[in-house]
Coordinates of C-alpha atoms in Angstrom, one line a residue:
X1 CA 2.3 -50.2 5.1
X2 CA -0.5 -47.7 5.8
X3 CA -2.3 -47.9 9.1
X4 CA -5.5 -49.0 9.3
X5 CA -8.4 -46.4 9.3
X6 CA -9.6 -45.2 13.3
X7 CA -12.8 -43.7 13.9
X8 CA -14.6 -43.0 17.0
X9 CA -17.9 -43.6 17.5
X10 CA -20.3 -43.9 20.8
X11 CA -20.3 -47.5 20.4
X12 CA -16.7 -48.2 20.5
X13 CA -15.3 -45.8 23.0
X14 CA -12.0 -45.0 22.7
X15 CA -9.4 -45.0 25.4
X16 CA -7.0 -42.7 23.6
X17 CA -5.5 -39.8 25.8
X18 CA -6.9 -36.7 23.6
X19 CA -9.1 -33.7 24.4
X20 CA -11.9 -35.3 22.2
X21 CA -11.1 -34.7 19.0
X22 CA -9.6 -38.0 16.1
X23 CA -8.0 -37.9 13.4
X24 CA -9.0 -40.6 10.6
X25 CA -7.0 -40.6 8.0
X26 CA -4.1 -43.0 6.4
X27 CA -0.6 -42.8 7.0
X28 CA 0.4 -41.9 3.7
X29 CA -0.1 -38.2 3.1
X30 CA -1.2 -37.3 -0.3
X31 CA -2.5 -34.1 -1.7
X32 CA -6.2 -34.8 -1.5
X33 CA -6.0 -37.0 1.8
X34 CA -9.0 -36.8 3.7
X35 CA -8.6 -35.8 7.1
X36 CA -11.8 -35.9 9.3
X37 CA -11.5 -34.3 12.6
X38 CA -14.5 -35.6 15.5
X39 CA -15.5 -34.6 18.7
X40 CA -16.1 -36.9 21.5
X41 CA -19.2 -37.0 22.5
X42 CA -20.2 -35.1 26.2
X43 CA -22.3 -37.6 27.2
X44 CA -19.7 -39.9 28.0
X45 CA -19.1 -37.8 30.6
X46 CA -21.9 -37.1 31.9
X47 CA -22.0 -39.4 35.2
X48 CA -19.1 -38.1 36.3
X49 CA -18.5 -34.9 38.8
X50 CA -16.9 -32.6 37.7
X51 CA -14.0 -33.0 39.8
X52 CA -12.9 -36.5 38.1
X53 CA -13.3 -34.9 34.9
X54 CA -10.7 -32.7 35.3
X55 CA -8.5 -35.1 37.3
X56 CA -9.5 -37.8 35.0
X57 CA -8.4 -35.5 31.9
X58 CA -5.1 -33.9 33.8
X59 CA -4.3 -37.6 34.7
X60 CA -4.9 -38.5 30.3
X61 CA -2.6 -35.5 29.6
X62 CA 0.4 -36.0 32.3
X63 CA 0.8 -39.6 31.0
X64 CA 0.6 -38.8 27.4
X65 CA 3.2 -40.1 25.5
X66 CA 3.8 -37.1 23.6
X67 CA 4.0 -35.0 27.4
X68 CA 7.4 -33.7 26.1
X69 CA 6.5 -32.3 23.2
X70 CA 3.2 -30.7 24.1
X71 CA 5.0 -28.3 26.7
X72 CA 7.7 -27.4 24.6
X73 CA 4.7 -26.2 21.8
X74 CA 3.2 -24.1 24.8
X75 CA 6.6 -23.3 25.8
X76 CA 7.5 -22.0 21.6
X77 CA 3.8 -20.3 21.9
X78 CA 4.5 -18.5 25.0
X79 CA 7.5 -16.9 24.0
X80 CA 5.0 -15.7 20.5
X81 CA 2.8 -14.1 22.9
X82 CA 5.3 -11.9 25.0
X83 CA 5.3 -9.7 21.8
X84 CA 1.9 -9.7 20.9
X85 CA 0.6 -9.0 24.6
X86 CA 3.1 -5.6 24.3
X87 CA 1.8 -4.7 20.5
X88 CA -2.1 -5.3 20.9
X89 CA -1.8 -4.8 24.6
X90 CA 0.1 -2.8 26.7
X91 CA 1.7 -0.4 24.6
X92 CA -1.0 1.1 23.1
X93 CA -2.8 1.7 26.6
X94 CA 0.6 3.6 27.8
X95 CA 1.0 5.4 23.8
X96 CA -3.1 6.6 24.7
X97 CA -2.5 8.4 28.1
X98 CA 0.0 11.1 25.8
X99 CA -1.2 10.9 22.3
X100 CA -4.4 10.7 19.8
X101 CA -6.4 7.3 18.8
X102 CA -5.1 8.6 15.2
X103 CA -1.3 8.2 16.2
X104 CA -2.3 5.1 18.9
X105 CA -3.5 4.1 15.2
X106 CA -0.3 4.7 13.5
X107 CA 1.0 2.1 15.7
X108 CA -1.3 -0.6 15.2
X109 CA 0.0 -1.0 11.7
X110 CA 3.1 -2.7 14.3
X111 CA 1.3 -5.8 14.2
X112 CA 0.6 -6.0 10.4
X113 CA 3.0 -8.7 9.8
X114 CA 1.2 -11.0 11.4
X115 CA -1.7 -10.8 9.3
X116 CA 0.3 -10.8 6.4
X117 CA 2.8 -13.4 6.9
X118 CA 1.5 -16.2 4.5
X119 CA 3.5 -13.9 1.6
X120 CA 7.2 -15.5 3.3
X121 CA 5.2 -18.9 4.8
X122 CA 6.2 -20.9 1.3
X123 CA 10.1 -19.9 2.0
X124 CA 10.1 -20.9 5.8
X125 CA 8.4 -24.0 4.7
X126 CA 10.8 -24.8 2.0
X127 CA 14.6 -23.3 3.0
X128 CA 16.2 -25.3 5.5
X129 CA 19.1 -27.5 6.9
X130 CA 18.2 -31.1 7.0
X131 CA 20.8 -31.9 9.0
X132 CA 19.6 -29.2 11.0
X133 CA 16.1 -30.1 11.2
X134 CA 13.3 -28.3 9.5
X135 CA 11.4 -26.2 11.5
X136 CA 14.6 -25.4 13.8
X137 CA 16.7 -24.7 10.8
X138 CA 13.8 -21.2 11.2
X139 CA 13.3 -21.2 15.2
X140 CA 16.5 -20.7 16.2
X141 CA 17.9 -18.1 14.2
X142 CA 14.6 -16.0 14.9
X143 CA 14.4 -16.6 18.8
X144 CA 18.4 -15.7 18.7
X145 CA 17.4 -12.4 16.8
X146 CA 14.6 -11.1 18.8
X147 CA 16.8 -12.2 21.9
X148 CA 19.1 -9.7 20.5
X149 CA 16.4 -6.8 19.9
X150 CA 14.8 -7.4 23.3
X151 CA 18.0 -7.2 24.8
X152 CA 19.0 -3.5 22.8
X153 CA 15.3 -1.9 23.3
X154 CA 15.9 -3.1 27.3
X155 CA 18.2 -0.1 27.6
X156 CA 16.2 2.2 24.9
X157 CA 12.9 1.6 24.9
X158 CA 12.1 3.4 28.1
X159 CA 13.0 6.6 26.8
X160 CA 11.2 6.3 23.6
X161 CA 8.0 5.8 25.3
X162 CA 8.6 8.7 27.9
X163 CA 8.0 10.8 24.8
X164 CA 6.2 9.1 22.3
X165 CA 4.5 11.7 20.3
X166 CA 8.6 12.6 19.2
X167 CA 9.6 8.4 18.8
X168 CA 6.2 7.4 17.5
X169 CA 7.9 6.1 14.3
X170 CA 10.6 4.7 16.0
X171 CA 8.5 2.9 18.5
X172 CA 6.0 1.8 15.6
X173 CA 8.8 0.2 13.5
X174 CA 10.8 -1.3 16.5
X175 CA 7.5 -3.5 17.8
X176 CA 7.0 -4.0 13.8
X177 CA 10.7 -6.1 13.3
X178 CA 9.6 -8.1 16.2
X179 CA 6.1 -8.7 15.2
X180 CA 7.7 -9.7 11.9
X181 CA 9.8 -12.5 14.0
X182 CA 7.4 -13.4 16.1
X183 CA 5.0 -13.8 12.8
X184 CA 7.9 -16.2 11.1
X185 CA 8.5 -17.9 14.1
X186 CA 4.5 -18.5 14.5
X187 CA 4.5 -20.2 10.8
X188 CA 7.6 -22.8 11.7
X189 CA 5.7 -23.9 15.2
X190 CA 2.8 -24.3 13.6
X191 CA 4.3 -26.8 10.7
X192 CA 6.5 -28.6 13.2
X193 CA 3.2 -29.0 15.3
X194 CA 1.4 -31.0 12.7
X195 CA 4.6 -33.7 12.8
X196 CA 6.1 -33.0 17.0
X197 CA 2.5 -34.3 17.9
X198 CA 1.7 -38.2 17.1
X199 CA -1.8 -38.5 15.4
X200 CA -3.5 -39.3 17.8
X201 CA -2.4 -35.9 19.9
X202 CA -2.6 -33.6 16.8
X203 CA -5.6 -32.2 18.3
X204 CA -3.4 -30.9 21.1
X205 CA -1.9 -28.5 18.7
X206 CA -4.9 -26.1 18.9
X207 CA -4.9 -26.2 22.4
X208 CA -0.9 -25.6 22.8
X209 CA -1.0 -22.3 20.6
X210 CA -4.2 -21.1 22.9
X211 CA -3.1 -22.0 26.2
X212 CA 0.7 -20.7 24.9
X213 CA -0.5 -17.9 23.3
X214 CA -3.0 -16.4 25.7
X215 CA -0.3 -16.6 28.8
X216 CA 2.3 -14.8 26.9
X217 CA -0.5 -12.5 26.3
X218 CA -1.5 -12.2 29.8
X219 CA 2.1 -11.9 31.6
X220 CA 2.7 -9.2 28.8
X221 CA -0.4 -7.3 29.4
X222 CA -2.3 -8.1 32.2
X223 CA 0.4 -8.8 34.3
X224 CA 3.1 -5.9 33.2
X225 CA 0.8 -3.5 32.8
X226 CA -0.3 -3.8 36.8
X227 CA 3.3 -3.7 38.0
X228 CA 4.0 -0.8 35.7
X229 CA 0.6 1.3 36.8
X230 CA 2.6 3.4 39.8
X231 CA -1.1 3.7 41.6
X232 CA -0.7 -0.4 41.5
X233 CA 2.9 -0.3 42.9
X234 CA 2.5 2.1 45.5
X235 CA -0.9 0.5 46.8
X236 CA 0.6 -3.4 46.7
X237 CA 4.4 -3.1 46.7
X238 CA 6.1 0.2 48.0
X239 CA 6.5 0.8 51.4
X240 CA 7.5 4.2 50.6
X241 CA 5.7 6.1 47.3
X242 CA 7.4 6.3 44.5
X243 CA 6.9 8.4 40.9
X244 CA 7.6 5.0 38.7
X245 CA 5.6 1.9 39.0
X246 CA 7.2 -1.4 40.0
X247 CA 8.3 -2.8 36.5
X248 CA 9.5 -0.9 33.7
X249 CA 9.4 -1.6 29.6
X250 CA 13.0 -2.2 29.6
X251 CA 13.5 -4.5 32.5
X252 CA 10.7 -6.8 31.2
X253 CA 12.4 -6.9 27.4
X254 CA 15.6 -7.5 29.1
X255 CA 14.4 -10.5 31.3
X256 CA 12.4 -11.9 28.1
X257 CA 15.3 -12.1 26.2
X258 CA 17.3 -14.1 28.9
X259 CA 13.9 -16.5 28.4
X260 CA 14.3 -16.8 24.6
X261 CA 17.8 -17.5 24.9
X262 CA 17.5 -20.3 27.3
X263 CA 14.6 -21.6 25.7
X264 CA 16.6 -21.7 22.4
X265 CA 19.6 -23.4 23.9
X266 CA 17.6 -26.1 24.4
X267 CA 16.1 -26.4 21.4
X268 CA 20.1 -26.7 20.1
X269 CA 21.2 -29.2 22.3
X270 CA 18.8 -31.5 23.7
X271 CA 15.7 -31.9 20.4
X272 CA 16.4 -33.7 17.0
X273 CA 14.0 -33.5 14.4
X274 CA 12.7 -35.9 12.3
X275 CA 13.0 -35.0 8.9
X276 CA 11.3 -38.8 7.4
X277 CA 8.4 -37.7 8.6
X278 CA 8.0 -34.2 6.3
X279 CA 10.1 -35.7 3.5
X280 CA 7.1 -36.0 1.1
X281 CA 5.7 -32.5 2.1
X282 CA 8.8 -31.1 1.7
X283 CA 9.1 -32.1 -2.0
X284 CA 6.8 -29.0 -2.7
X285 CA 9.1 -26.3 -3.8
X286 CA 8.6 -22.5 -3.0
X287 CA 7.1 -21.8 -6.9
X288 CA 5.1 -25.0 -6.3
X289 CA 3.3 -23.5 -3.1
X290 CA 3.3 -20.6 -3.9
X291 CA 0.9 -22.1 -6.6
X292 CA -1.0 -24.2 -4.9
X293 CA -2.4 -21.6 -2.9
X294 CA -3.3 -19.3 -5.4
X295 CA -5.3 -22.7 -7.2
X296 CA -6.5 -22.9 -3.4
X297 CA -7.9 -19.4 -3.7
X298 CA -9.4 -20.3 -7.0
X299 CA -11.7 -22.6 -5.7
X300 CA -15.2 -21.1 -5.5
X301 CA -16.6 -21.8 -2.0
X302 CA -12.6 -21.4 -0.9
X303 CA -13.3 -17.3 -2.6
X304 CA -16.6 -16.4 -0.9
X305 CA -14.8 -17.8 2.8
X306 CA -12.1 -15.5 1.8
X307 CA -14.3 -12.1 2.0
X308 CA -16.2 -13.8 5.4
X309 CA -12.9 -13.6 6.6
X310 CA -12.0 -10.2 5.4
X311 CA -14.8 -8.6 6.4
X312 CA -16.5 -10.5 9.5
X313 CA -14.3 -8.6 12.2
X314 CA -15.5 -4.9 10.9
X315 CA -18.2 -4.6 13.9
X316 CA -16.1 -5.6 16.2
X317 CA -13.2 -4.0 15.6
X318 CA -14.1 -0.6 17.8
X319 CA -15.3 -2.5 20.6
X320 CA -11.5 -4.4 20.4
X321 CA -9.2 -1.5 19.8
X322 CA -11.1 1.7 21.5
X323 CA -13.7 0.7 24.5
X324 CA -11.1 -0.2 26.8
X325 CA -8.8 3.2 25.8
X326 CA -12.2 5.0 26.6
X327 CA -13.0 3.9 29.8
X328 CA -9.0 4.7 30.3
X329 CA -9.9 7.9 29.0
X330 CA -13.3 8.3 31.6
X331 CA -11.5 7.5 34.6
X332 CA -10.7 3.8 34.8
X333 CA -7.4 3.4 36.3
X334 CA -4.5 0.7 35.0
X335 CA -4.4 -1.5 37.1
X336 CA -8.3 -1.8 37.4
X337 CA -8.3 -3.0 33.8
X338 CA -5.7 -5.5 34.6
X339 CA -7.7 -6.9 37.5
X340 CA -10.7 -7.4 34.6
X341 CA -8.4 -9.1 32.4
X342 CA -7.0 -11.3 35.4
X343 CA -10.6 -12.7 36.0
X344 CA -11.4 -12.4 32.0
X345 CA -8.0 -15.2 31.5
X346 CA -9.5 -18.1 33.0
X347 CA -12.9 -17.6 31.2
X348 CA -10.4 -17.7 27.6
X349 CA -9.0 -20.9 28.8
X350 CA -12.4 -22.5 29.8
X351 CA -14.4 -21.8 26.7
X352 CA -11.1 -22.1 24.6
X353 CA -11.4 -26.2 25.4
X354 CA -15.1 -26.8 24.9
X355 CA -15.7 -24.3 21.7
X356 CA -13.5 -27.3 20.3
X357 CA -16.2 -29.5 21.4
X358 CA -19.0 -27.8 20.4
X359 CA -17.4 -27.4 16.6
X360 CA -18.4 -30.9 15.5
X361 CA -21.4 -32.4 13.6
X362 CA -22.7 -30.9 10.1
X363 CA -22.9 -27.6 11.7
X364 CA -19.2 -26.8 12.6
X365 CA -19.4 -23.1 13.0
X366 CA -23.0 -22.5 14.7
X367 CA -20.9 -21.7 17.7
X368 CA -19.0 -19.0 15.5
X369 CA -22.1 -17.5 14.0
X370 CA -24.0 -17.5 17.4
X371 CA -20.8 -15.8 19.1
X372 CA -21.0 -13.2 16.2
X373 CA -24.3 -12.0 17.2
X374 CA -23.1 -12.0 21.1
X375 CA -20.1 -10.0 20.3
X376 CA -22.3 -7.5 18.7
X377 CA -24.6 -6.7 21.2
X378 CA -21.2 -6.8 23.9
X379 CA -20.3 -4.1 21.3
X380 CA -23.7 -2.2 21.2
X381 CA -23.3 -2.5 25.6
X382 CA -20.1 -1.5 25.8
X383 CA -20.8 2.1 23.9
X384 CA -23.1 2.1 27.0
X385 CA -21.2 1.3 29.2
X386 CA -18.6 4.2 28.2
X387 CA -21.3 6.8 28.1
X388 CA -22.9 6.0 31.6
X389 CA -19.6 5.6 33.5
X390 CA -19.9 7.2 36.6
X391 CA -18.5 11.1 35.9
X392 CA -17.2 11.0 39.8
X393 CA -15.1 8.0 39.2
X394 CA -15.4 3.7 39.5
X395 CA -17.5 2.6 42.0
X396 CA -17.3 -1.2 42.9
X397 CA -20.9 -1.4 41.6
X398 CA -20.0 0.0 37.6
X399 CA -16.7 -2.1 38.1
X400 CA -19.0 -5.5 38.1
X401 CA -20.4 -3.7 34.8
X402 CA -17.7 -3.1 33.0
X403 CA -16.1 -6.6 34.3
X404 CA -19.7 -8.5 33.0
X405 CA -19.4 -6.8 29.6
X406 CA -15.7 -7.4 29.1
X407 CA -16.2 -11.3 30.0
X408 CA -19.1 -11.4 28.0
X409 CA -17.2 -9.8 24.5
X410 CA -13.9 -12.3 25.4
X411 CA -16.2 -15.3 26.0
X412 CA -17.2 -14.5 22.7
X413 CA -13.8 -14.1 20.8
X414 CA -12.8 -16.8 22.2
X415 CA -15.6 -19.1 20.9
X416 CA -15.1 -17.5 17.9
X417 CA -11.5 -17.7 17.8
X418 CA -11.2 -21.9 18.9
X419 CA -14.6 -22.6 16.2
X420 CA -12.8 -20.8 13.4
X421 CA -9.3 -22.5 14.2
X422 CA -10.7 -26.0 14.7
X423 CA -12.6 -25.5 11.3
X424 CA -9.6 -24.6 9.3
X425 CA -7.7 -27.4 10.9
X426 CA -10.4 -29.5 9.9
X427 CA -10.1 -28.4 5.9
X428 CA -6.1 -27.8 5.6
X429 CA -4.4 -30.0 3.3
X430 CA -1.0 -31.2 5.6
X431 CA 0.9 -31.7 2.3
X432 CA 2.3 -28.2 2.4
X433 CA 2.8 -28.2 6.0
X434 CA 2.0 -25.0 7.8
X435 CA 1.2 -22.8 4.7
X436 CA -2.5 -24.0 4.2
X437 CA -3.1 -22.8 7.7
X438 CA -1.1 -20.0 7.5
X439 CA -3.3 -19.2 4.8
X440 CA -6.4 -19.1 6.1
X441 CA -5.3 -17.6 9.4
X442 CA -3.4 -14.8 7.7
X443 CA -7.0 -13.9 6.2
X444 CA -9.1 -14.2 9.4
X445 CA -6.1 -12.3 10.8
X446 CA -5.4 -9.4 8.1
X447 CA -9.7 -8.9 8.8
X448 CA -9.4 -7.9 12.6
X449 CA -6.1 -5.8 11.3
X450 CA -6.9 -4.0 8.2
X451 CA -9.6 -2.1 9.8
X452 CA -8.0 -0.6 13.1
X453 CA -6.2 1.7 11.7
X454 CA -9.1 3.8 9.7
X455 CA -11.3 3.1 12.1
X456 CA -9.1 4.7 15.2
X457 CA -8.3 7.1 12.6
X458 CA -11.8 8.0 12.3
X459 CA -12.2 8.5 15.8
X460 CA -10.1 11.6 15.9
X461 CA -11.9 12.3 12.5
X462 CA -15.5 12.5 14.2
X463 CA -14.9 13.7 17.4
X464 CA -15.2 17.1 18.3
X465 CA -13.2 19.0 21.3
X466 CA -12.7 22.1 22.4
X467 CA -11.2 23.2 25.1
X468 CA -13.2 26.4 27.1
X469 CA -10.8 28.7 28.9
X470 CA -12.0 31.1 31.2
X471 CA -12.4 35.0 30.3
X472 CA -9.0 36.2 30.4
X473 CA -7.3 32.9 30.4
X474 CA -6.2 32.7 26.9
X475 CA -7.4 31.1 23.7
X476 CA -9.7 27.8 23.1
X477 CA -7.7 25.1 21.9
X478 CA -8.1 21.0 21.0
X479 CA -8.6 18.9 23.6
X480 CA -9.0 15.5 21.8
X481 CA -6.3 13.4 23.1
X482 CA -6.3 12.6 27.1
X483 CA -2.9 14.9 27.1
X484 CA -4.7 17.7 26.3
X485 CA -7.7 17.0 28.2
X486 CA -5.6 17.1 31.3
X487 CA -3.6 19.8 30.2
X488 CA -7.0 21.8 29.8
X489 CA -7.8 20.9 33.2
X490 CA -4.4 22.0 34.9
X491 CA -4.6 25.7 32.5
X492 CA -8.2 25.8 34.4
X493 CA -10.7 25.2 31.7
X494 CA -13.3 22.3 30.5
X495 CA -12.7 20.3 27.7
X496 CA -16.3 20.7 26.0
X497 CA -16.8 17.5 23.9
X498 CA -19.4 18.3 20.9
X499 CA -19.2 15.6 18.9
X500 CA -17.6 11.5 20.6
X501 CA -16.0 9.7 17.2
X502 CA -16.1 6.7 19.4
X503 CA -19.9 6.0 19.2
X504 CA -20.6 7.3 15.9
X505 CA -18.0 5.2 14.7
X506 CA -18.9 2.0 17.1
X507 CA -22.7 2.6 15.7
X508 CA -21.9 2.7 12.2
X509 CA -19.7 -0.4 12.4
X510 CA -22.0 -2.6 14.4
X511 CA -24.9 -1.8 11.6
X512 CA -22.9 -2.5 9.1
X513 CA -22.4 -5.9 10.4
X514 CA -25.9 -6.7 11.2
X515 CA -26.4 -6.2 7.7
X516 CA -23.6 -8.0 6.0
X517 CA -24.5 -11.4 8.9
X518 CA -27.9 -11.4 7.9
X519 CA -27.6 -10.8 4.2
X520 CA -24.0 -12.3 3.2
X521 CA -22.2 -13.9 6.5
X522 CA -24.9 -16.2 8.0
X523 CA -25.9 -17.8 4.9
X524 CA -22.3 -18.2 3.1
X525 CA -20.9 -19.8 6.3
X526 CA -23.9 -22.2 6.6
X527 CA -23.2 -23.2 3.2
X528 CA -19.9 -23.4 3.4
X529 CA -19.6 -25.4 6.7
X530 CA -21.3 -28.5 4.7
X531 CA -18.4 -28.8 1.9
X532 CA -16.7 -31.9 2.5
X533 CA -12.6 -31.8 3.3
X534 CA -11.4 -33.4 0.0
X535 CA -13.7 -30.3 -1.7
X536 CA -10.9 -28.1 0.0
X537 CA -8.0 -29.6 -1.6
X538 CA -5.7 -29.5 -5.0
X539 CA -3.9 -32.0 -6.4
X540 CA -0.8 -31.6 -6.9
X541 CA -1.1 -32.3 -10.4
X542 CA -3.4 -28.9 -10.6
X543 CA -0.3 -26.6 -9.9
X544 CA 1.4 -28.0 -12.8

């Protein structure tokens, strides 16, 4: 018997326990089920202080029948963002104190997996035990396995890093396998999430794989890259100076696999899965998804989203992958960075929850094409922000800067980020589970990923370096990569710097994204945003 049709409205208040989003829908899934995602409306709120919100909402999600299962998809997400914090994060800042943005570039193609992962989403969403359960038929085996290389790079990876211009491959393809995982486990926890969460709840799915997500992030990054700074470590921890910082590569990979392990067991002996519920999905076969998205890609409307997608990202990609390795590079310590992504974290989590709320009515991404335009004049500030920095080192004044503009460019992302997510939740078909998402995510990701690598590449390209020795001294040599730049310093000679890649490559980006927003982006997605659900669908019968 289906269930009867819910829909919120201002006149009939709800007293459901979710964030503010509803599902209305029946309880039959079909191919071309409409699924209509609302936002409560604010002004429900608006008598209350602040204060009771929050309790009033922490009260809503701590008695929420589906409290279980919501922590162990943060819990699942978590573990996905250990990885990702070391790829996009941490690594990269300690690969840029010895080598070039073009082999820093090299490995950035380490995360590629993850924007490419809808090419194996079909088999993890088709191949499994159903004895076993579906989604952990996928989990387990993958935590188990980057348990396993965690555990192996705990007692190698320190070395590697120690000389990475030598292990740069080696280093590139070892974060690439567990990107791969991490990317395959990403695609099972975000099927099981659409069935672990009752309907009502779905629409703490979202807010699971940010809150997840971004912590694993921040413990991987912020947090490891502070104890690791030795400035950090001596300053805060050692009594007694020491040449290492407090935590090492390998001792954090080691204690990480411990974490998967554990969280693993768990998932083996105390949670069952219940297979009724994706019976009916699970009758597509691998050639039968693998068909329906391609007739999904053949839609018109779904075509000209696919190249916003692709090519949205391209003016703020330096901004993303270079500003922070050039204030590095101009004098801003470690650990200094960390402390601006300690207070950037809570500003993620804020604006995370009410981007979801502000992605509602006929306009679903205004927020996402008005955090476009902020993120590319936070990418226009931030080449100023790297040219003005104070040549005799950070002051507490330029610190507020540089903490301002880096808030103001995550606030952005973030908004960006949450609208884009809660509109493609709003259009996927849940017939073929996770691969309709996948989908679409695997686009908006492959267009922040595509680009890095030319365009860090490019850097090198267009910059200009030459290091001036004095008469006598020996020959002029390249000092492009912060290696050489101290090593020009220590032989006694100045590191003369013609030409900066950085801003003619940050300036030629951020103008060719002006002109694609005004002229392709702002118009497409305006357009686009007013298709109804069902237009976003194929039958089944289509793929026949």
């Amino acid at each position: 018997m289906e269930d009867a049709p819910r829909r919120r409205t201002r006149e009939q208040p709800s007293s459901s326990n979710d964030v503010g989003i509803t599902i209305s829908g029946s309880g039959t899934h079909t191919p071309t089920q409409k699924y209509a995602f609302e936002i409560e409306d604010p002004a429900s709120y608006a008598k209350l202080p602040l204060t009771d919100r929050v309790v009033k909402k922490w009260r809503a999600f701590y008695g929420n029948k589906d409290f279980g299962n919501i922590t162990l998809l943060i819990a699942l997400y978590w573990l996905q963002g250990i990885p990702l914090g070391l790829a996009h994060g941490s690594i990269p800042f300690l690969l840029k104190e010895k080598l070039s943005f073009a082999q820093v570039g090299l490995f950035s193609l380490a995360g590629y997996p993850y924007s490419l992962k809808l090419f194996w989403s079909p088999f993890v969403d088709s191949l499994y035990d159903r004895k076993f359960g579906r989604r952990k038929s996928w989990i387990v085996p993958i935590q188990l396995i980057t348990a396993l290389v965690f555990w192996w790079m705990g007692s190698h990876i320190d070395g590697l890093v120690r000389n990475p211009a030598e292990n740069i491959y080696g280093i590139m393809y070892l974060f690439l396998a567990i990107v791969f995982l991490s990317a395959t486990q990403d695609i099972a926890v975000d099927g099981w999430a659409l069935t672990l969460l009752s309907k009502e709840n779905l629409s703490y799915a979202s807010t699971c794989q940010t809150v997840g997500i971004n912590c694993g992030f921040f413990l991987s990054f912020t947090v490891f890259l502070a104890l690791n700074s030795v400035e950090f470590s001596n300053k805060y921890i050692f009594s007694v100076p020491r040449d290492e910082g407090f935590l090492q590569l390998g001792p954090y990979l080691a204690f990480w696999a411990v974490a998967y392990v554990l969280v693993t067991l768990y998932l083996i002996v105390f949670k069952t899965e219940d297979s009724s519920s994706e019976d009916e999905a699970g009758s597509y076969g691998i050639a039968e998804t693998y068909k329906t998205i391609w007739q999904i890609c053949k839609l018109p409307h779904m075509q000209q989203f696919i190249i916003v997608l692709l090519v949205a990202k391209v003016g703020f990609i330096p901004n993303d992958t270079t500003t922070q390795l050039k204030l590095i590079e101009r004098g801003l310590h470690r650990e200094d960075m960390a402390l601006a992504v300690l207070i950037d974290f809570p500003v993620q989590i804020f604006f995370g929850y009410y981007a979801a709320r502000w992605s509602q009515g006929a306009s679903k991404l205004k927020p996402w094409r008005l955090a476009f335009v902020l993120r590319l004049l936070c990418s226009a500030l931030s080449m100023s922000v790297v040219y003005y920095f104070p040549q005799g080192g950070l002051t507490t004044g330029y610190f507020y800067v540089v903490l301002i503009t880096m808030v103001a460019s995550s606030m952005a992302k973030t908004v960006q980020f949450v609208g884009m997510s809660a509109f493609v939740t709003q259009i996927a078909d849940p017939v073929i589970g996770g691969t309709y998402m996948t989908l679409l995510n695997t686009l908006s990701n492959f267009g922040g990923t595509w680009p890095v690598y030319f365009i860090m590449r490019a850097v090198d390209y267009f910059t200009s370096a030459t290091c001036l020795m004095p008469a006598g001294m020996g020959d002029s040599y390249a000092c492009a990569t912060q290696e050489a730049r101290k090593l020009c310093v220590k032989d006694g000679g100045v590191c003369n710097v013609t030409w900066d890649g950085y801003y003619i490559v940050s300036a030629s980006c951020i103008l060719l994204a002006l002109i694609m927003f005004v002229g392709y982006i702002q118009p497409t997605v305006h357009r686009l945003e007013r298709h109804p659900a069902h237009l976003w669908r194929v039958t089944k019968e289509s793929t026949k």
